[in-house]
């Protein structure tokens, strides 16, 4: 009982001195709830994006790295014909 008496005396002393108990401010709680709500929305969006990326098919297999080998135009030209055309063009420019 000794401690209880001390607490009551301290409370009465604080009331006499004009110290009021500080009331809990609701402003920080509001900010905390808003930040928690934003965090939950961001987490749900991140999970939805991951599921979307997991379920979406990948079309990279359609494009091979060696696609340029299929369209090699230099193989179609006859080297003899190219040399003859170059020689004819050179003679035409010299005339």
CSV table of C-alpha atoms in Angstrom, one decimal:
chain,number,residue,atom,x,y,z
A,1,UNK,CA,0.0,0.0,0.0
A,2,UNK,CA,3.0,2.2,0.5
A,3,UNK,CA,3.6,2.5,-3.3
A,4,UNK,CA,-0.1,3.1,-4.0
A,5,UNK,CA,0.0,6.0,-1.6
A,6,UNK,CA,3.1,7.4,-3.2
A,7,UNK,CA,1.5,7.3,-6.7
A,8,UNK,CA,-1.6,9.0,-5.4
A,9,UNK,CA,0.4,11.7,-3.7
A,10,UNK,CA,2.5,12.3,-6.9
A,11,UNK,CA,-0.7,12.6,-8.9
A,12,UNK,CA,-2.2,15.2,-6.5
A,13,UNK,CA,1.1,17.1,-6.5
A,14,UNK,CA,1.1,17.2,-10.3
A,15,UNK,CA,-2.5,18.5,-10.3
A,16,UNK,CA,-1.5,21.2,-7.8
A,17,UNK,CA,1.5,22.3,-9.9
A,18,UNK,CA,-0.7,22.4,-13.0
A,19,UNK,CA,0.9,19.6,-14.9
A,20,UNK,CA,-1.7,17.9,-17.0
A,21,UNK,CA,-1.4,14.5,-18.5
A,22,UNK,CA,-0.6,14.9,-22.2
A,23,UNK,CA,-3.4,13.5,-24.3
A,24,UNK,CA,-2.5,11.2,-27.0
A,25,UNK,CA,-2.4,13.0,-30.3
A,26,UNK,CA,-4.4,11.4,-33.1
A,27,UNK,CA,-2.4,13.0,-35.9
A,28,UNK,CA,0.5,10.5,-35.8
A,29,UNK,CA,-1.9,7.6,-35.7
A,30,UNK,CA,-3.7,8.9,-38.7
A,31,UNK,CA,-0.4,9.1,-40.6
A,32,UNK,CA,0.5,5.6,-39.5
A,33,UNK,CA,-2.8,4.2,-40.8
A,34,UNK,CA,-2.4,6.1,-44.1
A,35,UNK,CA,1.1,4.7,-44.6
A,36,UNK,CA,0.0,1.2,-43.7
A,37,UNK,CA,-2.8,1.4,-46.2
A,38,UNK,CA,-0.4,2.6,-48.9
A,39,UNK,CA,1.9,-0.3,-48.1
A,40,UNK,CA,-0.9,-2.8,-48.3
A,41,UNK,CA,-2.0,-1.5,-51.7
A,42,UNK,CA,1.6,-1.5,-53.0
A,43,UNK,CA,2.1,-5.1,-51.8
A,44,UNK,CA,-1.1,-6.3,-53.5
A,45,UNK,CA,0.0,-4.5,-56.7
A,46,UNK,CA,3.4,-6.1,-56.6
A,47,UNK,CA,1.9,-9.5,-56.1
A,48,UNK,CA,-0.5,-9.0,-58.9
A,49,UNK,CA,2.3,-7.9,-61.2
A,50,UNK,CA,4.4,-10.9,-60.3
A,51,UNK,CA,1.5,-13.3,-61.0
A,52,UNK,CA,0.8,-11.5,-64.3
A,53,UNK,CA,4.5,-11.8,-65.4
A,54,UNK,CA,4.5,-15.5,-64.4
A,55,UNK,CA,1.3,-16.4,-66.3
A,56,UNK,CA,2.1,-14.3,-69.5
A,57,UNK,CA,3.8,-16.4,-72.2
A,58,UNK,CA,7.3,-15.5,-73.3
A,59,UNK,CA,7.5,-14.9,-77.1
A,60,UNK,CA,11.3,-14.6,-77.2
A,61,UNK,CA,11.6,-18.1,-78.6
A,62,UNK,CA,10.2,-16.8,-81.9
A,63,UNK,CA,13.2,-14.7,-82.5
A,64,UNK,CA,16.4,-16.7,-83.0
A,65,UNK,CA,19.8,-15.1,-82.5
A,66,UNK,CA,20.8,-16.4,-85.9
A,67,UNK,CA,18.1,-14.8,-87.9
A,68,UNK,CA,20.6,-12.9,-90.0
A,69,UNK,CA,22.0,-16.2,-91.2
A,70,UNK,CA,18.8,-16.9,-93.0
A,71,UNK,CA,18.9,-13.7,-94.9
A,72,UNK,CA,22.5,-13.6,-96.1
A,73,UNK,CA,22.3,-11.8,-99.5
A,74,UNK,CA,26.0,-11.9,-100.3
A,75,UNK,CA,25.8,-15.7,-101.0
A,76,UNK,CA,23.3,-15.1,-103.9
A,77,UNK,CA,25.7,-13.0,-105.9
A,78,UNK,CA,28.1,-14.7,-108.4
A,79,UNK,CA,31.6,-13.4,-107.7
A,80,UNK,CA,32.5,-13.6,-111.4
A,81,UNK,CA,29.5,-11.5,-112.4
A,82,UNK,CA,30.3,-8.9,-109.7
A,83,UNK,CA,33.9,-8.5,-111.0
A,84,UNK,CA,32.6,-8.2,-114.6
A,85,UNK,CA,30.1,-5.5,-113.6
A,86,UNK,CA,32.8,-3.6,-111.6
A,87,UNK,CA,35.1,-3.8,-114.6
A,88,UNK,CA,32.4,-2.6,-117.0
A,89,UNK,CA,31.6,0.3,-114.6
A,90,UNK,CA,35.3,1.2,-114.4
A,91,UNK,CA,35.7,1.2,-118.2
A,92,UNK,CA,32.6,3.3,-118.7
A,93,UNK,CA,33.9,5.9,-116.3
A,94,UNK,CA,37.3,6.1,-118.1
A,95,UNK,CA,35.7,6.8,-121.5
